[in-house]
Amino acid sequence: MEYVRLGETGLEVSPIALGTWRFGMEHEETGVIETDREDAHELLDAYADAGGNFIDTANGYGGGDSERWIGEWLDEQDREDFVIASKCYWSDVSRFQENLSAKNVRAEVEGSLEKLDTDYLDILYLHRFDDETPIERTLRTIDDLISEGKVNYVGLSTADAWKLTKGLWKADVNNYEAFTVTQPQYSAVHREPVAEYLDVCEDQNLAVCPYSPLHGGFLTGKYERVGEDEVEAPDGSRGDIDEHFEDWYLREEAWDVLEEIRAIADEVDASPAQVSLAWLLAHEDLTIVPIIGARTPDQLEENLGAIEIDLSDEQFERIDAAIEN
């Protein structure tokens, strides 16, 4: 597996990151745990065996189990071989208040380091923007954590484009470490809500590590339309166990994009999931490293196969235009 340069961080990472938000996550409605400890370690083994080195987590995933299970697994690995990204804020495991104050950020980072059983995070994302805490105070704290060797780079996940710009400006005028990596929701279907955000990333040469690159599993092609308003979902899929799935993911234009992706998948002898990920990897103006949340080693292997898919300019543009048709 050939690594790619993660924007201006200097980090060399696998072209596709392993997302661990499913680790320990229990659905309130059904009680189903998406990925248990044994399956989590199996996925981490499969990812590492394939050459993957970029693991994404957050202190709130699985109530902290995601970080704990990764930490157990890392204990049997060479820590320096892996790039570990975690997040603070927007979780239910904060030791203090739920905000990006200096006290809370430092406490949450210390908690992540303890659970991961590591001395440092390669990337610390702000999971959300805290409108009540001046961003320069948050960035000053992270700047101190970087000086202490506990964090290497700072990133931002979900936020408006102007807030990302504000954070970059505040870091610049105060000479603090600035955002170098971002993590928006972005896929062949979910584009317009993050268009301005991505414009900022392109202009400032920020690496983009999109979550939900397969649009909640919709772009795997495993869902079928039944009539006008019903969807046939495989047992155990998100569409089957998540009552919000249809409201969040199944807009009319999504089916148009999926139809084009399925057609191209037939042309290049690949799966819809691979074509969807290959479309992200083929962006020329942005460094994009999608985060996949596979349930099984077989799914993981399939998704990583996207690295080998070469889309023509014409195929890329067909997917690009499908949402506008």
Coordinates of C-alpha atoms in Angstrom, one line a residue:
M1 CA 0.0 0.0 0.0
E2 CA 1.4 3.4 -1.0
Y3 CA 1.1 6.1 1.6
V4 CA 0.1 9.7 0.8
R5 CA 1.2 12.9 2.4
L6 CA -1.5 14.3 4.8
G7 CA -1.5 17.9 3.7
E8 CA 1.1 20.0 5.4
T9 CA 1.5 17.7 8.4
G10 CA 4.3 15.8 6.8
L11 CA 2.6 12.6 8.0
E12 CA 2.6 9.7 5.6
V13 CA -0.7 7.8 5.9
S14 CA -2.6 5.0 4.1
P15 CA -5.0 6.5 1.4
I16 CA -8.0 5.2 3.4
A17 CA -8.3 5.6 7.2
L18 CA -10.0 3.1 9.5
G19 CA -12.8 4.7 11.5
T20 CA -13.7 3.2 14.8
W21 CA -17.0 5.0 15.8
R22 CA -18.8 1.6 15.7
F23 CA -16.5 0.1 18.3
G24 CA -18.7 -0.4 21.4
M25 CA -21.6 1.7 20.0
E26 CA -25.0 0.4 21.3
H27 CA -28.2 1.5 19.6
E28 CA -30.7 2.8 22.1
E29 CA -33.7 1.5 20.2
T30 CA -32.5 -2.1 19.7
G31 CA -29.6 -2.6 22.1
V32 CA -27.5 -3.9 19.2
I33 CA -23.7 -3.3 19.7
E34 CA -22.3 -2.5 16.3
T35 CA -18.7 -3.8 16.9
D36 CA -17.7 -5.7 20.1
R37 CA -14.1 -5.9 21.5
E38 CA -13.2 -9.1 19.7
D39 CA -14.5 -7.9 16.4
A40 CA -12.7 -4.6 16.9
H41 CA -9.4 -6.2 17.4
E42 CA -10.0 -8.4 14.4
L43 CA -10.7 -5.4 12.2
L44 CA -7.6 -3.6 13.5
D45 CA -5.5 -6.7 12.7
A46 CA -6.9 -6.9 9.2
Y47 CA -6.3 -3.2 8.5
A48 CA -2.7 -3.4 9.7
D49 CA -2.1 -6.6 7.8
A50 CA -3.2 -4.8 4.6
G51 CA -0.7 -2.0 5.3
G52 CA -3.1 0.5 6.9
N53 CA -1.6 2.8 9.4
F54 CA -4.2 5.6 10.0
I55 CA -6.7 5.0 12.8
D56 CA -9.5 7.4 13.7
T57 CA -11.3 7.5 17.0
A58 CA -12.8 9.9 19.5
N59 CA -13.1 10.0 23.3
G60 CA -16.9 9.6 23.1
Y61 CA -17.0 6.6 20.7
G62 CA -18.6 3.6 22.5
G63 CA -18.5 5.6 25.8
G64 CA -14.7 5.4 25.7
D65 CA -14.5 1.7 24.7
S66 CA -13.2 2.6 21.2
E67 CA -10.1 4.2 22.6
R68 CA -9.7 1.5 25.3
W69 CA -9.8 -1.3 22.8
I70 CA -7.4 0.5 20.4
G71 CA -5.1 1.0 23.3
E72 CA -5.2 -2.7 24.2
W73 CA -4.4 -3.6 20.5
L74 CA -1.7 -1.0 20.3
D75 CA 0.1 -2.5 23.3
E76 CA 1.0 -5.4 21.0
Q77 CA 2.2 -3.2 18.1
D78 CA 4.9 -0.7 17.5
R79 CA 3.2 2.6 18.3
E80 CA 5.4 4.5 15.9
D81 CA 4.0 2.5 13.0
F82 CA 0.6 4.1 13.4
V83 CA -1.0 7.5 13.1
I84 CA -3.7 7.9 15.7
A85 CA -6.3 10.6 15.6
S86 CA -8.8 11.3 18.3
K87 CA -11.3 14.1 19.2
C88 CA -12.4 16.2 22.1
Y89 CA -15.7 17.9 22.9
W90 CA -19.2 16.7 21.9
S91 CA -19.2 13.5 24.0
D92 CA -20.7 12.1 27.1
V93 CA -17.4 11.2 28.8
S94 CA -16.1 14.7 29.7
R95 CA -14.6 14.7 33.2
F96 CA -15.9 18.3 33.7
Q97 CA -18.1 20.5 31.7
E98 CA -19.0 20.0 28.1
N99 CA -17.0 22.7 26.3
L100 CA -13.6 23.6 24.8
S101 CA -12.3 25.5 27.8
A102 CA -8.6 25.0 28.7
K103 CA -9.5 22.8 31.7
N104 CA -11.8 20.6 29.7
V105 CA -9.6 20.2 26.6
R106 CA -6.6 19.3 28.8
A107 CA -8.6 16.8 30.8
E108 CA -10.1 15.1 27.8
V109 CA -6.7 14.8 26.1
E110 CA -5.3 13.3 29.3
G111 CA -8.2 10.9 29.4
S112 CA -7.7 9.8 25.8
L113 CA -4.0 9.3 26.3
E114 CA -4.8 7.1 29.3
K115 CA -7.3 5.0 27.5
L116 CA -5.2 4.6 24.4
D117 CA -2.1 3.9 26.6
T118 CA 0.0 6.2 24.5
D119 CA 2.1 9.3 25.3
Y120 CA 0.8 11.3 22.4
L121 CA -1.9 11.8 19.8
D122 CA -0.8 12.3 16.2
I123 CA -3.9 14.4 15.5
L124 CA -6.4 16.0 17.9
Y125 CA -9.6 17.1 16.3
L126 CA -12.1 19.5 17.8
H127 CA -15.2 17.4 17.4
R128 CA -17.4 20.5 17.1
F129 CA -16.9 24.3 17.4
D130 CA -17.7 25.7 20.9
D131 CA -19.5 29.0 20.3
E132 CA -19.3 29.9 24.0
T133 CA -15.5 29.6 24.4
P134 CA -13.3 32.0 22.3
I135 CA -11.4 29.8 19.9
E136 CA -8.1 31.4 20.6
R137 CA -8.3 30.1 24.2
T138 CA -8.8 26.6 23.0
L139 CA -6.0 26.9 20.4
R140 CA -3.6 28.3 23.1
T141 CA -4.3 25.2 25.2
I142 CA -3.7 22.9 22.3
D143 CA -0.5 24.9 21.4
D144 CA 0.7 24.1 24.9
L145 CA -0.2 20.4 24.5
I146 CA 1.8 20.4 21.3
S147 CA 4.8 22.0 23.1
E148 CA 4.5 19.3 25.8
G149 CA 4.6 16.5 23.1
K150 CA 1.1 15.2 23.9
V151 CA -0.4 16.3 20.6
N152 CA 1.3 16.7 17.2
Y153 CA -1.3 18.3 15.0
V154 CA -4.7 20.0 15.5
G155 CA -7.7 19.5 13.3
L156 CA -11.4 20.5 13.1
S157 CA -14.3 18.2 12.3
T158 CA -17.9 19.6 11.9
A159 CA -18.2 23.4 11.6
D160 CA -19.4 26.1 9.3
A161 CA -16.8 27.4 6.8
W162 CA -16.6 30.8 8.4
K163 CA -15.8 29.2 11.8
L164 CA -13.0 27.2 10.2
T165 CA -11.7 30.4 8.7
K166 CA -12.0 32.2 12.0
G167 CA -10.0 29.5 13.7
L168 CA -7.3 29.7 11.1
W169 CA -7.1 33.5 11.4
K170 CA -7.0 33.4 15.3
A171 CA -4.2 30.9 15.1
D172 CA -2.3 33.1 12.7
V173 CA -2.5 36.4 14.6
N174 CA -1.7 34.7 17.9
N175 CA 1.1 32.5 16.5
Y176 CA -0.6 29.3 17.7
E177 CA -0.6 25.9 15.9
A178 CA -3.3 26.1 13.3
F179 CA -5.7 23.5 11.9
T180 CA -3.9 21.3 9.3
V181 CA -6.5 18.5 9.0
T182 CA -10.3 18.6 8.7
Q183 CA -13.0 16.0 9.1
P184 CA -16.3 17.0 7.5
Q185 CA -19.1 14.7 6.3
Y186 CA -18.5 14.4 2.5
S187 CA -19.5 11.9 -0.1
A188 CA -20.7 11.7 -3.7
V189 CA -24.1 12.4 -2.3
H190 CA -23.5 14.8 0.6
R191 CA -21.7 17.8 -1.1
E192 CA -23.6 21.1 -1.0
P193 CA -23.7 21.5 2.8
V194 CA -19.8 21.4 2.9
A195 CA -19.0 23.1 -0.4
E196 CA -17.8 26.4 1.2
Y197 CA -15.9 24.4 3.9
L198 CA -14.0 22.5 1.3
D199 CA -13.2 25.7 -0.6
V200 CA -11.4 26.9 2.6
C201 CA -9.6 23.6 2.8
E202 CA -8.4 23.8 -0.8
D203 CA -7.3 27.4 -0.4
Q204 CA -5.4 26.8 2.8
N205 CA -4.0 23.4 1.7
L206 CA -5.8 21.5 4.6
A207 CA -6.0 17.8 4.4
V208 CA -9.6 16.4 4.3
C209 CA -10.5 13.2 6.0
P210 CA -14.3 12.8 5.4
Y211 CA -16.5 10.7 7.6
S212 CA -19.5 8.8 6.1
P213 CA -17.8 8.6 2.7
L214 CA -20.3 5.9 1.7
H215 CA -23.3 8.0 2.9
G216 CA -24.2 5.8 5.8
G217 CA -23.7 2.7 3.7
F218 CA -26.2 3.8 1.1
L219 CA -23.5 4.0 -1.6
T220 CA -22.5 0.4 -1.1
G221 CA -25.6 -0.4 -3.2
K222 CA -27.1 -2.8 -0.7
Y223 CA -30.3 -0.8 -0.4
E224 CA -33.1 -1.2 -2.9
R225 CA -36.1 1.0 -3.5
V226 CA -39.5 -0.7 -3.0
G227 CA -42.2 1.4 -4.4
E228 CA -42.1 5.2 -4.0
D229 CA -41.4 5.6 -0.3
E230 CA -40.1 2.3 1.0
V231 CA -36.6 0.8 1.1
E232 CA -35.5 -2.8 1.4
A233 CA -32.6 -2.9 3.9
P234 CA -30.5 -6.0 4.7
D235 CA -30.8 -7.4 8.2
G236 CA -28.4 -5.8 10.6
S237 CA -27.6 -2.9 8.3
R238 CA -27.9 0.7 9.5
G239 CA -31.1 1.1 7.5
D240 CA -32.5 -1.9 9.4
I241 CA -31.5 -0.9 12.9
D242 CA -31.4 2.9 12.8
E243 CA -34.8 4.6 12.8
H244 CA -33.3 7.8 11.5
F245 CA -31.7 6.3 8.5
E246 CA -34.3 7.2 5.9
D247 CA -34.6 10.8 7.1
W248 CA -30.9 11.4 7.2
Y249 CA -29.7 9.6 4.0
L250 CA -32.4 8.8 1.5
R251 CA -33.1 12.0 -0.5
E252 CA -34.3 11.7 -4.1
E253 CA -30.9 12.8 -5.6
A254 CA -29.1 10.1 -3.7
W255 CA -30.8 7.5 -5.9
D256 CA -29.6 9.4 -9.0
V257 CA -26.0 9.3 -7.8
L258 CA -26.2 5.6 -6.9
E259 CA -27.6 4.8 -10.3
E260 CA -24.6 6.4 -12.0
I261 CA -22.2 4.8 -9.6
R262 CA -23.7 1.4 -10.2
A263 CA -23.3 1.9 -14.0
I264 CA -19.6 2.8 -13.6
A265 CA -19.0 -0.1 -11.2
D266 CA -20.1 -2.4 -14.0
E267 CA -17.8 -0.7 -16.4
V268 CA -14.7 -1.0 -14.2
D269 CA -15.6 -4.4 -12.7
A270 CA -15.8 -3.0 -9.1
S271 CA -18.4 -2.6 -6.4
P272 CA -20.4 0.6 -5.9
A273 CA -18.6 1.1 -2.6
Q274 CA -15.2 0.9 -4.3
V275 CA -16.3 3.4 -7.0
S276 CA -17.7 5.8 -4.4
L277 CA -14.4 5.8 -2.5
A278 CA -12.4 6.0 -5.7
W279 CA -14.3 9.2 -6.6
L280 CA -13.1 10.8 -3.4
L281 CA -9.6 9.6 -3.9
A282 CA -9.5 11.0 -7.4
H283 CA -10.0 14.7 -6.3
E284 CA -7.1 16.6 -7.7
D285 CA -7.4 19.9 -5.9
L286 CA -7.7 18.4 -2.4
T287 CA -5.9 15.8 -0.4
I288 CA -8.7 13.5 0.6
V289 CA -8.3 10.5 2.9
P290 CA -11.7 9.0 3.5
I291 CA -12.5 7.3 6.8
I292 CA -14.3 3.9 6.4
G293 CA -16.2 2.1 9.2
A294 CA -16.3 -1.5 8.0
R295 CA -18.2 -4.0 10.1
T296 CA -16.2 -7.1 9.0
P297 CA -12.7 -7.9 7.6
D298 CA -14.4 -8.8 4.2
Q299 CA -16.0 -5.3 4.0
L300 CA -12.7 -3.8 5.0
E301 CA -10.9 -5.7 2.2
E302 CA -13.5 -4.6 -0.3
N303 CA -13.3 -0.9 0.7
L304 CA -9.5 -0.9 0.6
G305 CA -9.8 -2.3 -2.9
A306 CA -10.9 1.2 -4.0
I307 CA -7.2 2.2 -3.9
E308 CA -6.7 0.1 -7.0
I309 CA -9.6 1.7 -9.0
D310 CA -8.7 4.3 -11.6
L311 CA -11.6 6.3 -12.8
S312 CA -11.4 8.1 -16.1
D313 CA -12.0 11.9 -16.2
E314 CA -15.3 11.1 -17.9
Q315 CA -16.4 8.7 -15.2
F316 CA -15.4 11.1 -12.5
E317 CA -17.5 13.9 -14.1
R318 CA -20.5 11.7 -14.5
I319 CA -20.6 11.1 -10.8
D320 CA -19.9 14.7 -10.2
A321 CA -22.9 15.7 -12.4
A322 CA -25.3 13.0 -11.3
I323 CA -26.5 15.0 -8.3
E324 CA -27.4 18.0 -10.5
N325 CA -29.5 16.0 -13.0

